[in-house]
Tab-separated table of C-alpha atoms in Angstrom:
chain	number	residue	atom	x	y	z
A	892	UNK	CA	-122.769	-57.096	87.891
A	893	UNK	CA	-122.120	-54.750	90.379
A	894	UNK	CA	-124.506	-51.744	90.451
A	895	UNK	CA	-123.531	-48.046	92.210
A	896	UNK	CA	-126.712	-45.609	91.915
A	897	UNK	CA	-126.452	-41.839	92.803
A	898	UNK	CA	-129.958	-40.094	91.706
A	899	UNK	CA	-129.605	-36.972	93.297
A	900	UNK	CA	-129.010	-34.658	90.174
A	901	UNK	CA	-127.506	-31.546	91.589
A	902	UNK	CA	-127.163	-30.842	95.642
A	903	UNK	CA	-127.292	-27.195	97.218
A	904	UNK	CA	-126.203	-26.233	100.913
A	905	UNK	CA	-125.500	-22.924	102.385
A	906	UNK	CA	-121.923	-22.999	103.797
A	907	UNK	CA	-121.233	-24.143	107.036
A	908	UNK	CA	-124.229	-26.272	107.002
A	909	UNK	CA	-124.247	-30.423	106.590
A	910	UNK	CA	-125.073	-31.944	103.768
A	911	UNK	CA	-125.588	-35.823	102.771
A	912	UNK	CA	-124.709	-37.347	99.145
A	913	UNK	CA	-126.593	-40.179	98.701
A	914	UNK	CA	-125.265	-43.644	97.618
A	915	UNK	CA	-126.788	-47.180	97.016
A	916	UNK	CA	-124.874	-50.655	95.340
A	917	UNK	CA	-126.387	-54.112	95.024
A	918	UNK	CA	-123.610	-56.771	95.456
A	919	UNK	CA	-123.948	-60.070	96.427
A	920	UNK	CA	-120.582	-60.220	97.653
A	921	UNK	CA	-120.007	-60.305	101.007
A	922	UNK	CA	-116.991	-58.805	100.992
A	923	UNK	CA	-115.978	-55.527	99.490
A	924	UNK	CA	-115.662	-51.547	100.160
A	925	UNK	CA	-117.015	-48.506	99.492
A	926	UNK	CA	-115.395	-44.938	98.631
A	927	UNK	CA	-116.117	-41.354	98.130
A	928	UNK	CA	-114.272	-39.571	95.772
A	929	UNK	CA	-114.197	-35.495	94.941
A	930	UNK	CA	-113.560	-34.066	91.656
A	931	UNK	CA	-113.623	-30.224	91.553
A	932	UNK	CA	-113.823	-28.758	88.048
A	933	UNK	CA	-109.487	-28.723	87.520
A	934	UNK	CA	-110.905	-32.974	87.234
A	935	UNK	CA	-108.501	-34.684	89.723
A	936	UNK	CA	-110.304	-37.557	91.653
A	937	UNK	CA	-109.679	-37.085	95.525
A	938	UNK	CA	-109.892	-39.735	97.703
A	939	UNK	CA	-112.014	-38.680	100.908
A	940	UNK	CA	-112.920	-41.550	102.493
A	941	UNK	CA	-113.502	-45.606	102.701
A	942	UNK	CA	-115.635	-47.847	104.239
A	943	UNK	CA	-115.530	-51.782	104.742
A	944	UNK	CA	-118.224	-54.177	104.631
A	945	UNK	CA	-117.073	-56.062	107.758
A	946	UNK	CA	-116.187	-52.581	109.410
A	947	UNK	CA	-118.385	-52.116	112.782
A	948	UNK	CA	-118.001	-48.315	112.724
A	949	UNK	CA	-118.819	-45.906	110.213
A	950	UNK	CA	-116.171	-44.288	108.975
A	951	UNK	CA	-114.830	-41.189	109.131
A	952	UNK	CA	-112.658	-38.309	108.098
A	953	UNK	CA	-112.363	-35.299	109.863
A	954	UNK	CA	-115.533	-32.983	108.205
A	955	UNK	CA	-116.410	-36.459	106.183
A	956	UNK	CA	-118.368	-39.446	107.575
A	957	UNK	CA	-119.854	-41.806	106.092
A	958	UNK	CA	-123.286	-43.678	106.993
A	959	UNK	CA	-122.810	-47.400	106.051
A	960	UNK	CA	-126.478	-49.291	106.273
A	961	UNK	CA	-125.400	-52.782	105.102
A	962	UNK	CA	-128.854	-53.876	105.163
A	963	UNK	CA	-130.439	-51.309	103.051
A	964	UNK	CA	-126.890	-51.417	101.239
A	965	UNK	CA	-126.367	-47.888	101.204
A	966	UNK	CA	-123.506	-45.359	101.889
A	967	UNK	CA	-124.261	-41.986	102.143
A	968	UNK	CA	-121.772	-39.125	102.763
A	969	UNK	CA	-122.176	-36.640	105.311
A	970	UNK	CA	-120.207	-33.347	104.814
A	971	UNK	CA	-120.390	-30.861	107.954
A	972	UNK	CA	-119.826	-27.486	108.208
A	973	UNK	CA	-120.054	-26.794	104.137
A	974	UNK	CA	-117.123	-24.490	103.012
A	975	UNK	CA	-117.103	-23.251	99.250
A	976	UNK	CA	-114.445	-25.529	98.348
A	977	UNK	CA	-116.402	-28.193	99.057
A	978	UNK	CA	-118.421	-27.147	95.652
A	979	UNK	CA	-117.550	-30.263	93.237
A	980	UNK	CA	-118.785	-33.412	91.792
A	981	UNK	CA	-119.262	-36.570	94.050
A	982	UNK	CA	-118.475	-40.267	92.883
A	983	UNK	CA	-119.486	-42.835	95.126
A	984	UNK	CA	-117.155	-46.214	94.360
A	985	UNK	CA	-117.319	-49.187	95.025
A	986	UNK	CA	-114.595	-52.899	94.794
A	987	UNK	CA	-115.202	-56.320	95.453
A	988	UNK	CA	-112.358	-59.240	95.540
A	989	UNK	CA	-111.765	-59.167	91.823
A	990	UNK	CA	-110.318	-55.286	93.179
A	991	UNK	CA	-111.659	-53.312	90.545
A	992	UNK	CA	-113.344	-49.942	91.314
A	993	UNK	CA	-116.875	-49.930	89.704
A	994	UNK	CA	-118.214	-45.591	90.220
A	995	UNK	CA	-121.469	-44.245	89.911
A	996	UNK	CA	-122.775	-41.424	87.812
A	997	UNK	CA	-121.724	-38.764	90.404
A	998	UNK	CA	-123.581	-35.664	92.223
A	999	UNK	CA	-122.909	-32.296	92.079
A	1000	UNK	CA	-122.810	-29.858	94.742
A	1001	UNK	CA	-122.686	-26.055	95.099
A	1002	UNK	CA	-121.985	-24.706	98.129
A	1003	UNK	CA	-123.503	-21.440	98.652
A	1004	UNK	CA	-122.482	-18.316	100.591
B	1086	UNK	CA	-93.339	-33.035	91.509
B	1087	UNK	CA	-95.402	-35.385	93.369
B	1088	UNK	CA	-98.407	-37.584	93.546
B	1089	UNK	CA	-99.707	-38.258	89.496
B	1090	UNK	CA	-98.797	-36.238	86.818
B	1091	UNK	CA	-100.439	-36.486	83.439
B	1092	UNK	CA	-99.404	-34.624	80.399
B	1093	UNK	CA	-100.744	-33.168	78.070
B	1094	UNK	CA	-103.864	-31.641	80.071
B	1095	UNK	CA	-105.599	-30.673	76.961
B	1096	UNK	CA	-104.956	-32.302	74.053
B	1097	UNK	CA	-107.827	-31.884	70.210
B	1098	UNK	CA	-106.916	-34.186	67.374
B	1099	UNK	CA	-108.048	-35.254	64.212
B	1100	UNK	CA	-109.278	-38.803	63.602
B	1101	UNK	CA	-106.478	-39.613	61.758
B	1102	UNK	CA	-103.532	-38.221	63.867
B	1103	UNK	CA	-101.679	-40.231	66.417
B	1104	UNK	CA	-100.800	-39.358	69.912
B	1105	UNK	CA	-99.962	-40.249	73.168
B	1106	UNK	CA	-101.186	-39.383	76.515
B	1107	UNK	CA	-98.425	-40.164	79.542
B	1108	UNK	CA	-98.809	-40.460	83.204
B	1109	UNK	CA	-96.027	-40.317	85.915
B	1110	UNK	CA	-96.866	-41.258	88.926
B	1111	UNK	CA	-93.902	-40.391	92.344
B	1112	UNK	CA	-95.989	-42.792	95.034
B	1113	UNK	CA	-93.649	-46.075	94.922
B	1114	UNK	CA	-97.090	-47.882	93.958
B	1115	UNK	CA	-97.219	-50.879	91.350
B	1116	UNK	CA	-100.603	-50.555	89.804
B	1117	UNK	CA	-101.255	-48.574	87.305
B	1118	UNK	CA	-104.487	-47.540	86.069
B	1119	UNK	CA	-106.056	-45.972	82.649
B	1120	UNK	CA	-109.817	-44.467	83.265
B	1121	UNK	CA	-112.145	-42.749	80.165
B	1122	UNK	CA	-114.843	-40.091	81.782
B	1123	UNK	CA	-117.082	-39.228	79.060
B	1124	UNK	CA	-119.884	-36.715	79.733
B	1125	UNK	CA	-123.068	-38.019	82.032
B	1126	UNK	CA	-121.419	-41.670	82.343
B	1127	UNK	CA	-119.540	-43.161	85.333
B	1128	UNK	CA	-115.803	-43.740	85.154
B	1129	UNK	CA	-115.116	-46.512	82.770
B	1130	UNK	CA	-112.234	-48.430	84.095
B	1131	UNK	CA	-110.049	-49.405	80.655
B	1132	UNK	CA	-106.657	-51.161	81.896
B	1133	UNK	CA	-104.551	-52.031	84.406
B	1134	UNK	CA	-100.907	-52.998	84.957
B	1135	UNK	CA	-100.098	-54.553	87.888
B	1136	UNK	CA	-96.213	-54.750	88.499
B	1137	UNK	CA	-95.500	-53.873	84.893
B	1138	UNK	CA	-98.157	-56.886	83.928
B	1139	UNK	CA	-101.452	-55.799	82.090
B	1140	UNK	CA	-103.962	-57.361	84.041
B	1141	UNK	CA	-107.192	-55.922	82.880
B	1142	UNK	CA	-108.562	-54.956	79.602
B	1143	UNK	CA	-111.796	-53.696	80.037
B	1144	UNK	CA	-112.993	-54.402	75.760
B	1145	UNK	CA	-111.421	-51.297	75.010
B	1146	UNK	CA	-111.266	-50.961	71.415
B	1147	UNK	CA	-107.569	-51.619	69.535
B	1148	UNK	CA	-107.423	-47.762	68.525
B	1149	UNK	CA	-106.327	-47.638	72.126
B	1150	UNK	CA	-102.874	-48.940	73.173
B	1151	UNK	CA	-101.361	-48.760	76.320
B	1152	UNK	CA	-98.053	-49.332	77.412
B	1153	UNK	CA	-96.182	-49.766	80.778
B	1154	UNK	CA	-92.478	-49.574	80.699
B	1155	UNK	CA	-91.883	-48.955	83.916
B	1156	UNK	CA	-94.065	-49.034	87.703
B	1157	UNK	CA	-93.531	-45.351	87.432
B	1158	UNK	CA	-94.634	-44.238	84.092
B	1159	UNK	CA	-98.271	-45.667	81.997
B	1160	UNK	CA	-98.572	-44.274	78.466
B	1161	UNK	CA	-102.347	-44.511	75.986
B	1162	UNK	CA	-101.108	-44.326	72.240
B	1163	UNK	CA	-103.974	-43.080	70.576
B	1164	UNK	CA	-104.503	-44.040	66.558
B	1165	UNK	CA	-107.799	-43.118	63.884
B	1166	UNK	CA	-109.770	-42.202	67.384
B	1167	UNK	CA	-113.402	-41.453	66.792
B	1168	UNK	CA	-115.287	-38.477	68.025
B	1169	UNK	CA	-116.859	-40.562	70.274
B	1170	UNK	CA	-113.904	-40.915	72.250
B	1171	UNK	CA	-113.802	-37.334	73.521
B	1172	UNK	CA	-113.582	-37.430	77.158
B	1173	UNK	CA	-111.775	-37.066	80.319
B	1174	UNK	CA	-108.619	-39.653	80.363
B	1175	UNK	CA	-107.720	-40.198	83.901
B	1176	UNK	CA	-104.546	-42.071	84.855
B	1177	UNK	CA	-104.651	-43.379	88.606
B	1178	UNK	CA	-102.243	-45.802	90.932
B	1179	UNK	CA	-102.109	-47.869	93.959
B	1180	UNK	CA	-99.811	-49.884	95.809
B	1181	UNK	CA	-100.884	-53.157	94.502
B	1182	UNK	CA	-103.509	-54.079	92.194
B	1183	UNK	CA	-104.155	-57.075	94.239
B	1184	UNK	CA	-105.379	-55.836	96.729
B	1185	UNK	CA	-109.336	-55.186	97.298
B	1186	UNK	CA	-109.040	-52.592	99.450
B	1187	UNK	CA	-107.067	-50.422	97.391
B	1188	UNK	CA	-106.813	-46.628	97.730
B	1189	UNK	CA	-106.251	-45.030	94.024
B	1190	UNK	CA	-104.822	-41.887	93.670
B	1191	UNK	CA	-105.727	-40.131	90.350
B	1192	UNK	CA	-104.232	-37.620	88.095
B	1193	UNK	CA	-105.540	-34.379	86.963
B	1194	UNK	CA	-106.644	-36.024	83.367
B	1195	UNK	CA	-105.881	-34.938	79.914
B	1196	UNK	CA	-108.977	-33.381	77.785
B	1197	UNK	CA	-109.023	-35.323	75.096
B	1198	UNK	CA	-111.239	-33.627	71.734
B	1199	UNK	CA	-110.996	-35.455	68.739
B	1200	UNK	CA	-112.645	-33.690	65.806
């Protein structure tokens, strides 16, 4: 079974600093995606950002990249320039074929001023 | 409104009450998903509909009964719930289940306390 570990229990930055969120997965597929997703404390999921196995690049999204390392199979998200709404929880997700999104535990962060 | 809509956002019941949590969702997708977020534990994926189709059941237990009458709107009945099942019910979609890479876009969740 697919296996998505975040161990970082809680994450601080002072604003308008980076920050990175760790992620790891053990697959043996060798296809499949990653994702980041934030939930601030009103508990929507947000969608900030995806990554393919097969893509070349790392991804990213304006103050969001991601740092794919297929070989250590890890996906870490970068956040730059910290701003106080970035303060939330952080799932790290990831799909194979079968197309079903399998999240880890999540990481909190608190941005502070 | 747009995006996914789930209603109630807060809902406490007793074990032997029966409810029903709904999600709308105004994207034009076809998948439909049903997600349980209890405290300290990753999502838990529980079913999906796929074009109307249930296509997953994750070995959620029968107190739990979902329904799909439409692409648009997902319903949970709930029925003699435990307090174990306190959590955060999240109701996502996508464009098409099929699909590995598969953006989901999630509603705000309803806060489910069952005493």
């Amino acid at each position: 079974a697919q296996k998505i570990t975040q161990t970082q229990p809680g994450m601080f930055v002072q604003e308008k600093e980076a920050v990175t969120l760790d992620c790891t997965y053990d697959t043996s597929d060798q296809s499949y995606g990653l994702f980041w997703y934030k939930q601030p404390s009103s508990g929507e999921m947000i969608f900030l950002i995806y990554q393919g196995s097969y893509d070349e690049q790392n991804a990213t999204e304006g103050r969001y990249s991601l740092n794919f390392q297929k070989a250590r199979k890890s996906a870490n998200l970068v956040i730059s320039a910290s701003q106080l709404g970035d303060s939330a929880m952080y799932f790290c997700a990831w799909v194979g074929t079968n197309s079903k999104l399998t999240f880890g535990k999540g990481i909190t962060l608190s941005v502070r001023p | 409104e747009t995006g996914v809509t789930q209603t109630p956002r807060h809902l406490v019941m007793g074990m032997t009450n029966k409810k029903s949590l709904k999600c709308e969702q105004h994207l034009g997708h076809n998948a439909m998903y049903w997600y349980k977020q209890s405290a300290k534990k990753p999502l838990e994926l529980m079913f999906v509909y796929n074009f109307k189709e249930q296509t997953e059941n994750n070995s959620v237990p029968s107190r739990f009964s979902p329904e799909c009458p439409n692409s648009s709107h997902l319903f949970l009945h709930l029925h003699t719930l435990q307090p174990e099942d306190s959590a955060l019910y999240l109701c996502a979609s996508s464009q098409d289940g099929r699909l590995a890479y598969n953006e989901q876009f999630f509603g705000p969740g309803t806060r489910l306390t069952v005493l």
